[in-house]
């Protein structure tokens, strides 16, 4: 019994230590003024690899999710004779929830895991150590551009996801199932509020982008530099990011839309 | 030692997760000479280099490099101070996304504002020194292990450091590669007046080029002196290490319970 309590306490202490280390790591990455001349090309390179290269999976997923929403929405709403509200339903679902959340989950799987594996391998092959010994801080040179790239790319990807989803919903609802196009767009325009829905959705994706990128770079930097260590860190990135996104989504939704 | 010391370690104690790696190690590394730090695998040789480079901090004791106590430097000062150190890692540690040329140019691009044509000249000179000027457009994945280490060596001398630390430079090298590295280490030391620290367990190669050597085992220095002095060192442990005897003060058998007990003979089995 005592052993169980001790082990529970030890896990709790380990968790707190780990959060503290991640916090110190973040402070180290964000401290210091970035130098535009050297920092900008590094940031652009990372934006390309975490943002542009994630576009395909985001666009395809957004399209299918929008199409599924169109089908499901039509089936349910037509029972009540209100299939004209399908545009409103798809837009609100995507902009408020699915856009930021699914983009973040896909981002964690596609870009987050790649960031962790890349940084972990750089650590295992002593590239980070050699950079330190050359008087170059890897937190600034390697980690910071990747963190900022994730932070910047995620809201843009989420916006693209929602736009493609709305278009996919229209393909199914309007082109296939015959909902009047004017009511699809008109209801959407009348019910989606820029500040309450669109901006809140973007705020969510900014928060998710920051958390996913932070978890990914920290797991890579802190991993045990062996093949097993990198594999475990990559898994942790996907699991922790997904859980953090879903948990934070509930909290943010309660704060943003919970004023009943 | 009576020589001008470039690095002085005094009573350094260092532990890594419960395990005591160094228990009061004191070493003096003379300026402008090649010093070999030798010892069995796992004796903390690489850790010693990382302590000198400030990547690790000792639990107690002092580490002074060129008159500067490493422990007293702030993070930013430490990064500045490292510009006068070069380190050759065991794996080479080249940046895999950059070509050979860009790897060697990297420290200059980060730390200096030299014009591009001057960087080009220096990169070619450094690559010429290690015999790989012709390989400048290759990527690290296209190089053999020995070439990889030579490029890393060119990169570590790009900023003309005062100190260069070699971490197991001979490990996994074929005889030709080893010969090339021995020649390079010796030539660089004499032509650039570098202070060189060589961590290795390749006894013959290390003793053939070093001016001074130091053997570490069990968390302390067990022998130090010139190669000739070490060959005649009275300590049995030093002699076992230098001559590669399988049994001696470092036992062949891992500590275990009595053999009779393990084989089920204890208590008189019929």
PDB file of N, CA, C and O in Angstrom, chain A residues 12-70:
ATOM      1  N   UNK A  12       3.670  11.730  -9.809  1.00  0.00           N
ATOM      2  CA  UNK A  12       3.210  13.125  -9.734  1.00  0.00           C
ATOM      3  C   UNK A  12       4.390  14.076  -9.764  1.00  0.00           C
ATOM      4  O   UNK A  12       4.397  15.065 -10.510  1.00  0.00           O
ATOM      5  N   UNK A  13       5.432  13.740  -8.961  1.00  0.00           N
ATOM      6  CA  UNK A  13       6.619  14.605  -8.905  1.00  0.00           C
ATOM      7  C   UNK A  13       7.305  14.643 -10.262  1.00  0.00           C
ATOM      8  O   UNK A  13       7.719  15.705 -10.743  1.00  0.00           O
ATOM      9  N   UNK A  14       7.393  13.480 -10.936  1.00  0.00           N
ATOM     10  CA  UNK A  14       8.014  13.424 -12.268  1.00  0.00           C
ATOM     11  C   UNK A  14       7.266  14.301 -13.264  1.00  0.00           C
ATOM     12  O   UNK A  14       7.873  14.988 -14.083  1.00  0.00           O
ATOM     13  N   UNK A  15       5.928  14.258 -13.159  1.00  0.00           N
ATOM     14  CA  UNK A  15       5.101  15.052 -14.076  1.00  0.00           C
ATOM     15  C   UNK A  15       5.373  16.547 -13.872  1.00  0.00           C
ATOM     16  O   UNK A  15       5.570  17.293 -14.837  1.00  0.00           O
ATOM     17  N   UNK A  16       5.415  16.947 -12.583  1.00  0.00           N
ATOM     18  CA  UNK A  16       5.648  18.365 -12.289  1.00  0.00           C
ATOM     19  C   UNK A  16       7.040  18.782 -12.778  1.00  0.00           C
ATOM     20  O   UNK A  16       7.212  19.838 -13.397  1.00  0.00           O
ATOM     21  N   UNK A  17       8.034  17.909 -12.546  1.00  0.00           N
ATOM     22  CA  UNK A  17       9.406  18.214 -12.995  1.00  0.00           C
ATOM     23  C   UNK A  17       9.438  18.355 -14.516  1.00  0.00           C
ATOM     24  O   UNK A  17      10.030  19.276 -15.075  1.00  0.00           O
ATOM     25  N   UNK A  18       8.722  17.434 -15.182  1.00  0.00           N
ATOM     26  CA  UNK A  18       8.715  17.447 -16.646  1.00  0.00           C
ATOM     27  C   UNK A  18       8.057  18.724 -17.176  1.00  0.00           C
ATOM     28  O   UNK A  18       8.564  19.344 -18.129  1.00  0.00           O
ATOM     29  N   UNK A  19       6.954  19.146 -16.549  1.00  0.00           N
ATOM     30  CA  UNK A  19       6.293  20.383 -16.976  1.00  0.00           C
ATOM     31  C   UNK A  19       7.228  21.578 -16.736  1.00  0.00           C
ATOM     32  O   UNK A  19       7.340  22.483 -17.559  1.00  0.00           O
ATOM     33  N   UNK A  20       7.907  21.540 -15.579  1.00  0.00           N
ATOM     34  CA  UNK A  20       8.856  22.616 -15.269  1.00  0.00           C
ATOM     35  C   UNK A  20       9.970  22.701 -16.294  1.00  0.00           C
ATOM     36  O   UNK A  20      10.337  23.779 -16.764  1.00  0.00           O
ATOM     37  N   UNK A  21      10.484  21.530 -16.686  1.00  0.00           N
ATOM     38  CA  UNK A  21      11.565  21.509 -17.695  1.00  0.00           C
ATOM     39  C   UNK A  21      11.075  22.043 -19.028  1.00  0.00           C
ATOM     40  O   UNK A  21      11.772  22.803 -19.706  1.00  0.00           O
ATOM     41  N   UNK A  22       9.844  21.633 -19.399  1.00  0.00           N
ATOM     42  CA  UNK A  22       9.286  22.103 -20.669  1.00  0.00           C
ATOM     43  C   UNK A  22       9.092  23.625 -20.618  1.00  0.00           C
ATOM     44  O   UNK A  22       9.311  24.312 -21.622  1.00  0.00           O
ATOM     45  N   UNK A  23       8.712  24.140 -19.434  1.00  0.00           N
ATOM     46  CA  UNK A  23       8.528  25.587 -19.283  1.00  0.00           C
ATOM     47  C   UNK A  23       9.849  26.334 -19.409  1.00  0.00           C
ATOM     48  O   UNK A  23       9.954  27.351 -20.103  1.00  0.00           O
ATOM     49  N   UNK A  24      10.876  25.788 -18.760  1.00  0.00           N
ATOM     50  CA  UNK A  24      12.211  26.422 -18.847  1.00  0.00           C
ATOM     51  C   UNK A  24      12.735  26.379 -20.271  1.00  0.00           C
ATOM     52  O   UNK A  24      13.357  27.311 -20.770  1.00  0.00           O
ATOM     53  N   UNK A  25      12.483  25.245 -20.914  1.00  0.00           N
ATOM     54  CA  UNK A  25      12.887  25.069 -22.318  1.00  0.00           C
ATOM     55  C   UNK A  25      12.226  26.142 -23.182  1.00  0.00           C
ATOM     56  O   UNK A  25      12.877  26.799 -23.996  1.00  0.00           O
ATOM     57  N   UNK A  26      10.919  26.345 -22.944  1.00  0.00           N
ATOM     58  CA  UNK A  26      10.179  27.330 -23.740  1.00  0.00           C
ATOM     59  C   UNK A  26      10.740  28.736 -23.496  1.00  0.00           C
ATOM     60  O   UNK A  26      10.921  29.514 -24.440  1.00  0.00           O
ATOM     61  N   UNK A  27      11.032  29.026 -22.218  1.00  0.00           N
ATOM     62  CA  UNK A  27      11.583  30.349 -21.902  1.00  0.00           C
ATOM     63  C   UNK A  27      12.913  30.536 -22.620  1.00  0.00           C
ATOM     64  O   UNK A  27      13.212  31.612 -23.159  1.00  0.00           O
ATOM     65  N   UNK A  28      13.736  29.468 -22.652  1.00  0.00           N
ATOM     66  CA  UNK A  28      15.025  29.540 -23.343  1.00  0.00           C
ATOM     67  C   UNK A  28      14.865  29.792 -24.829  1.00  0.00           C
ATOM     68  O   UNK A  28      15.644  30.515 -25.446  1.00  0.00           O
ATOM     69  N   UNK A  29      13.834  29.172 -25.422  1.00  0.00           N
ATOM     70  CA  UNK A  29      13.623  29.313 -26.865  1.00  0.00           C
ATOM     71  C   UNK A  29      13.132  30.732 -27.192  1.00  0.00           C
ATOM     72  O   UNK A  29      13.582  31.346 -28.159  1.00  0.00           O
ATOM     73  N   UNK A  30      12.217  31.219 -26.359  1.00  0.00           N
ATOM     74  CA  UNK A  30      11.586  32.500 -26.697  1.00  0.00           C
ATOM     75  C   UNK A  30      12.394  33.710 -26.236  1.00  0.00           C
ATOM     76  O   UNK A  30      12.131  34.825 -26.681  1.00  0.00           O
ATOM     77  N   UNK A  31      13.353  33.492 -25.314  1.00  0.00           N
ATOM     78  CA  UNK A  31      14.129  34.642 -24.826  1.00  0.00           C
ATOM     79  C   UNK A  31      15.103  35.095 -25.922  1.00  0.00           C
ATOM     80  O   UNK A  31      15.528  34.302 -26.760  1.00  0.00           O
ATOM     81  N   UNK A  32      15.434  36.336 -25.856  1.00  0.00           N
ATOM     82  CA  UNK A  32      16.395  36.845 -26.849  1.00  0.00           C
ATOM     83  C   UNK A  32      15.688  37.375 -28.075  1.00  0.00           C
ATOM     84  O   UNK A  32      14.631  36.871 -28.469  1.00  0.00           O
ATOM     85  N   UNK A  33      16.299  38.389 -28.648  1.00  0.00           N
ATOM     86  CA  UNK A  33      15.687  39.034 -29.809  1.00  0.00           C
ATOM     87  C   UNK A  33      16.092  38.273 -31.063  1.00  0.00           C
ATOM     88  O   UNK A  33      17.270  38.029 -31.288  1.00  0.00           O
ATOM     89  N   UNK A  34      15.128  37.848 -31.893  1.00  0.00           N
ATOM     90  CA  UNK A  34      15.509  37.167 -33.122  1.00  0.00           C
ATOM     91  C   UNK A  34      16.208  38.107 -34.093  1.00  0.00           C
ATOM     92  O   UNK A  34      15.869  39.294 -34.156  1.00  0.00           O
ATOM     93  N   UNK A  35      17.204  37.595 -34.808  1.00  0.00           N
ATOM     94  CA  UNK A  35      17.898  38.439 -35.795  1.00  0.00           C
ATOM     95  C   UNK A  35      17.245  38.211 -37.155  1.00  0.00           C
ATOM     96  O   UNK A  35      17.320  37.095 -37.693  1.00  0.00           O
ATOM     97  N   UNK A  36      16.600  39.244 -37.708  1.00  0.00           N
ATOM     98  CA  UNK A  36      15.839  39.047 -38.937  1.00  0.00           C
ATOM     99  C   UNK A  36      16.677  38.476 -40.077  1.00  0.00           C
ATOM    100  O   UNK A  36      16.228  37.605 -40.813  1.00  0.00           O
ATOM    101  N   UNK A  37      17.951  38.915 -40.166  1.00  0.00           N
ATOM    102  CA  UNK A  37      18.745  38.522 -41.328  1.00  0.00           C
ATOM    103  C   UNK A  37      19.025  37.011 -41.347  1.00  0.00           C
ATOM    104  O   UNK A  37      18.946  36.368 -42.387  1.00  0.00           O
ATOM    105  N   UNK A  38      19.345  36.454 -40.168  1.00  0.00           N
ATOM    106  CA  UNK A  38      19.607  35.013 -40.141  1.00  0.00           C
ATOM    107  C   UNK A  38      18.328  34.234 -39.847  1.00  0.00           C
ATOM    108  O   UNK A  38      18.161  33.115 -40.329  1.00  0.00           O
ATOM    109  N   UNK A  39      17.451  34.819 -39.029  1.00  0.00           N
ATOM    110  CA  UNK A  39      16.256  34.089 -38.601  1.00  0.00           C
ATOM    111  C   UNK A  39      15.222  33.913 -39.686  1.00  0.00           C
ATOM    112  O   UNK A  39      14.583  32.861 -39.768  1.00  0.00           O
ATOM    113  N   UNK A  40      15.052  34.897 -40.556  1.00  0.00           N
ATOM    114  CA  UNK A  40      13.978  34.844 -41.539  1.00  0.00           C
ATOM    115  C   UNK A  40      14.120  33.671 -42.521  1.00  0.00           C
ATOM    116  O   UNK A  40      13.162  32.918 -42.725  1.00  0.00           O
ATOM    117  N   UNK A  41      15.313  33.480 -43.121  1.00  0.00           N
ATOM    118  CA  UNK A  41      15.434  32.319 -44.034  1.00  0.00           C
ATOM    119  C   UNK A  41      15.182  30.989 -43.325  1.00  0.00           C
ATOM    120  O   UNK A  41      14.570  30.081 -43.902  1.00  0.00           O
ATOM    121  N   UNK A  42      15.628  30.882 -42.049  1.00  0.00           N
ATOM    122  CA  UNK A  42      15.407  29.635 -41.311  1.00  0.00           C
ATOM    123  C   UNK A  42      13.917  29.419 -41.084  1.00  0.00           C
ATOM    124  O   UNK A  42      13.404  28.302 -41.206  1.00  0.00           O
ATOM    125  N   UNK A  43      13.213  30.519 -40.756  1.00  0.00           N
ATOM    126  CA  UNK A  43      11.776  30.428 -40.511  1.00  0.00           C
ATOM    127  C   UNK A  43      11.040  30.031 -41.792  1.00  0.00           C
ATOM    128  O   UNK A  43      10.154  29.169 -41.775  1.00  0.00           O
ATOM    129  N   UNK A  44      11.436  30.627 -42.926  1.00  0.00           N
ATOM    130  CA  UNK A  44      10.771  30.323 -44.192  1.00  0.00           C
ATOM    131  C   UNK A  44      10.940  28.836 -44.558  1.00  0.00           C
ATOM    132  O   UNK A  44      10.017  28.190 -45.020  1.00  0.00           O
ATOM    133  N   UNK A  45      12.144  28.326 -44.295  1.00  0.00           N
ATOM    134  CA  UNK A  45      12.406  26.923 -44.607  1.00  0.00           C
ATOM    135  C   UNK A  45      11.489  26.007 -43.778  1.00  0.00           C
ATOM    136  O   UNK A  45      10.932  25.031 -44.279  1.00  0.00           O
ATOM    137  N   UNK A  46      11.331  26.369 -42.512  1.00  0.00           N
ATOM    138  CA  UNK A  46      10.484  25.547 -41.643  1.00  0.00           C
ATOM    139  C   UNK A  46       9.016  25.725 -41.977  1.00  0.00           C
ATOM    140  O   UNK A  46       8.237  24.767 -41.904  1.00  0.00           O
ATOM    141  N   UNK A  47       8.624  26.947 -42.344  1.00  0.00           N
ATOM    142  CA  UNK A  47       7.229  27.170 -42.741  1.00  0.00           C
ATOM    143  C   UNK A  47       6.897  26.299 -43.942  1.00  0.00           C
ATOM    144  O   UNK A  47       5.803  25.750 -44.042  1.00  0.00           O
ATOM    145  N   UNK A  48       7.859  26.171 -44.841  1.00  0.00           N
ATOM    146  CA  UNK A  48       7.637  25.319 -46.004  1.00  0.00           C
ATOM    147  C   UNK A  48       7.449  23.869 -45.550  1.00  0.00           C
ATOM    148  O   UNK A  48       6.495  23.205 -45.944  1.00  0.00           O
ATOM    149  N   UNK A  49       8.342  23.383 -44.667  1.00  0.00           N
ATOM    150  CA  UNK A  49       8.263  21.953 -44.343  1.00  0.00           C
ATOM    151  C   UNK A  49       7.089  21.632 -43.417  1.00  0.00           C
ATOM    152  O   UNK A  49       6.477  20.586 -43.567  1.00  0.00           O
ATOM    153  N   UNK A  50       6.737  22.510 -42.461  1.00  0.00           N
ATOM    154  CA  UNK A  50       5.597  22.151 -41.600  1.00  0.00           C
ATOM    155  C   UNK A  50       4.271  22.670 -42.162  1.00  0.00           C
ATOM    156  O   UNK A  50       3.228  22.095 -41.896  1.00  0.00           O
ATOM    157  N   UNK A  51       4.306  23.734 -42.941  1.00  0.00           N
ATOM    158  CA  UNK A  51       3.069  24.318 -43.449  1.00  0.00           C
ATOM    159  C   UNK A  51       2.717  23.841 -44.843  1.00  0.00           C
ATOM    160  O   UNK A  51       1.738  23.121 -45.044  1.00  0.00           O
ATOM    161  N   UNK A  52       3.559  24.209 -45.801  1.00  0.00           N
ATOM    162  CA  UNK A  52       3.244  23.916 -47.205  1.00  0.00           C
ATOM    163  C   UNK A  52       3.129  22.401 -47.438  1.00  0.00           C
ATOM    164  O   UNK A  52       2.208  21.933 -48.098  1.00  0.00           O
ATOM    165  N   UNK A  53       4.053  21.644 -46.842  1.00  0.00           N
ATOM    166  CA  UNK A  53       4.016  20.200 -47.075  1.00  0.00           C
ATOM    167  C   UNK A  53       2.847  19.520 -46.353  1.00  0.00           C
ATOM    168  O   UNK A  53       2.542  18.363 -46.616  1.00  0.00           O
ATOM    169  N   UNK A  54       2.195  20.232 -45.409  1.00  0.00           N
ATOM    170  CA  UNK A  54       1.022  19.655 -44.749  1.00  0.00           C
ATOM    171  C   UNK A  54      -0.254  19.967 -45.518  1.00  0.00           C
ATOM    172  O   UNK A  54      -1.330  19.479 -45.163  1.00  0.00           O
ATOM    173  N   UNK A  55      -0.145  20.811 -46.563  1.00  0.00           N
ATOM    174  CA  UNK A  55      -1.342  21.270 -47.278  1.00  0.00           C
ATOM    175  C   UNK A  55      -2.147  20.114 -47.868  1.00  0.00           C
ATOM    176  O   UNK A  55      -3.373  20.104 -47.777  1.00  0.00           O
ATOM    177  N   UNK A  56      -1.456  19.144 -48.459  1.00  0.00           N
ATOM    178  CA  UNK A  56      -2.176  18.071 -49.153  1.00  0.00           C
ATOM    179  C   UNK A  56      -3.110  17.346 -48.200  1.00  0.00           C
ATOM    180  O   UNK A  56      -4.302  17.194 -48.466  1.00  0.00           O
ATOM    181  N   UNK A  57      -2.586  16.939 -47.042  1.00  0.00           N
ATOM    182  CA  UNK A  57      -3.412  16.168 -46.098  1.00  0.00           C
ATOM    183  C   UNK A  57      -4.551  17.051 -45.554  1.00  0.00           C
ATOM    184  O   UNK A  57      -5.680  16.589 -45.366  1.00  0.00           O
ATOM    185  N   UNK A  58      -4.276  18.334 -45.365  1.00  0.00           N
ATOM    186  CA  UNK A  58      -5.295  19.250 -44.827  1.00  0.00           C
ATOM    187  C   UNK A  58      -6.414  19.450 -45.856  1.00  0.00           C
ATOM    188  O   UNK A  58      -7.601  19.387 -45.525  1.00  0.00           O
ATOM    189  N   UNK A  59      -6.038  19.672 -47.100  1.00  0.00           N
ATOM    190  CA  UNK A  59      -7.043  19.932 -48.140  1.00  0.00           C
ATOM    191  C   UNK A  59      -7.907  18.688 -48.372  1.00  0.00           C
ATOM    192  O   UNK A  59      -9.139  18.760 -48.388  1.00  0.00           O
ATOM    193  N   UNK A  60      -7.266  17.530 -48.488  1.00  0.00           N
ATOM    194  CA  UNK A  60      -8.028  16.306 -48.753  1.00  0.00           C
ATOM    195  C   UNK A  60      -8.953  15.993 -47.570  1.00  0.00           C
ATOM    196  O   UNK A  60     -10.144  15.691 -47.746  1.00  0.00           O
ATOM    197  N   UNK A  61      -8.420  16.100 -46.343  1.00  0.00           N
ATOM    198  CA  UNK A  61      -9.258  15.817 -45.163  1.00  0.00           C
ATOM    199  C   UNK A  61     -10.399  16.815 -45.076  1.00  0.00           C
ATOM    200  O   UNK A  61     -11.540  16.439 -44.791  1.00  0.00           O
ATOM    201  N   UNK A  62     -10.106  18.093 -45.303  1.00  0.00           N
ATOM    202  CA  UNK A  62     -11.138  19.133 -45.227  1.00  0.00           C
ATOM    203  C   UNK A  62     -12.252  18.851 -46.227  1.00  0.00           C
ATOM    204  O   UNK A  62     -13.438  18.945 -45.902  1.00  0.00           O
ATOM    205  N   UNK A  63     -11.855  18.448 -47.424  1.00  0.00           N
ATOM    206  CA  UNK A  63     -12.845  18.182 -48.470  1.00  0.00           C
ATOM    207  C   UNK A  63     -13.776  17.037 -48.050  1.00  0.00           C
ATOM    208  O   UNK A  63     -15.000  17.153 -48.106  1.00  0.00           O
ATOM    209  N   UNK A  64     -13.183  15.947 -47.578  1.00  0.00           N
ATOM    210  CA  UNK A  64     -14.016  14.790 -47.215  1.00  0.00           C
ATOM    211  C   UNK A  64     -14.881  15.074 -45.996  1.00  0.00           C
ATOM    212  O   UNK A  64     -16.041  14.665 -45.937  1.00  0.00           O
ATOM    213  N   UNK A  65     -14.325  15.780 -45.030  1.00  0.00           N
ATOM    214  CA  UNK A  65     -15.131  16.076 -43.832  1.00  0.00           C
ATOM    215  C   UNK A  65     -16.293  16.991 -44.213  1.00  0.00           C
ATOM    216  O   UNK A  65     -17.431  16.791 -43.768  1.00  0.00           O
ATOM    217  N   UNK A  66     -16.049  17.973 -45.068  1.00  0.00           N
ATOM    218  CA  UNK A  66     -17.128  18.849 -45.530  1.00  0.00           C
ATOM    219  C   UNK A  66     -18.193  18.040 -46.274  1.00  0.00           C
ATOM    220  O   UNK A  66     -19.397  18.230 -46.071  1.00  0.00           O
ATOM    221  N   UNK A  67     -17.761  17.103 -47.102  1.00  0.00           N
ATOM    222  CA  UNK A  67     -18.712  16.289 -47.867  1.00  0.00           C
ATOM    223  C   UNK A  67     -19.538  15.391 -46.945  1.00  0.00           C
ATOM    224  O   UNK A  67     -20.755  15.241 -47.121  1.00  0.00           O
ATOM    225  N   UNK A  68     -18.876  14.814 -45.945  1.00  0.00           N
ATOM    226  CA  UNK A  68     -19.604  13.961 -44.993  1.00  0.00           C
ATOM    227  C   UNK A  68     -20.604  14.803 -44.204  1.00  0.00           C
ATOM    228  O   UNK A  68     -21.759  14.392 -43.989  1.00  0.00           O
ATOM    229  N   UNK A  69     -20.161  15.995 -43.793  1.00  0.00           N
ATOM    230  CA  UNK A  69     -21.091  16.878 -43.065  1.00  0.00           C
ATOM    231  C   UNK A  69     -22.297  17.208 -43.945  1.00  0.00           C
ATOM    232  O   UNK A  69     -23.431  17.267 -43.453  1.00  0.00           O
ATOM    233  N   UNK A  70     -22.051  17.424 -45.225  1.00  0.00           N
ATOM    234  CA  UNK A  70     -23.140  17.734 -46.151  1.00  0.00           C
ATOM    235  C   UNK A  70     -24.142  16.577 -46.215  1.00  0.00           C
ATOM    236  O   UNK A  70     -25.351  16.773 -46.104  1.00  0.00           O
TER     237      UNK A  70
END
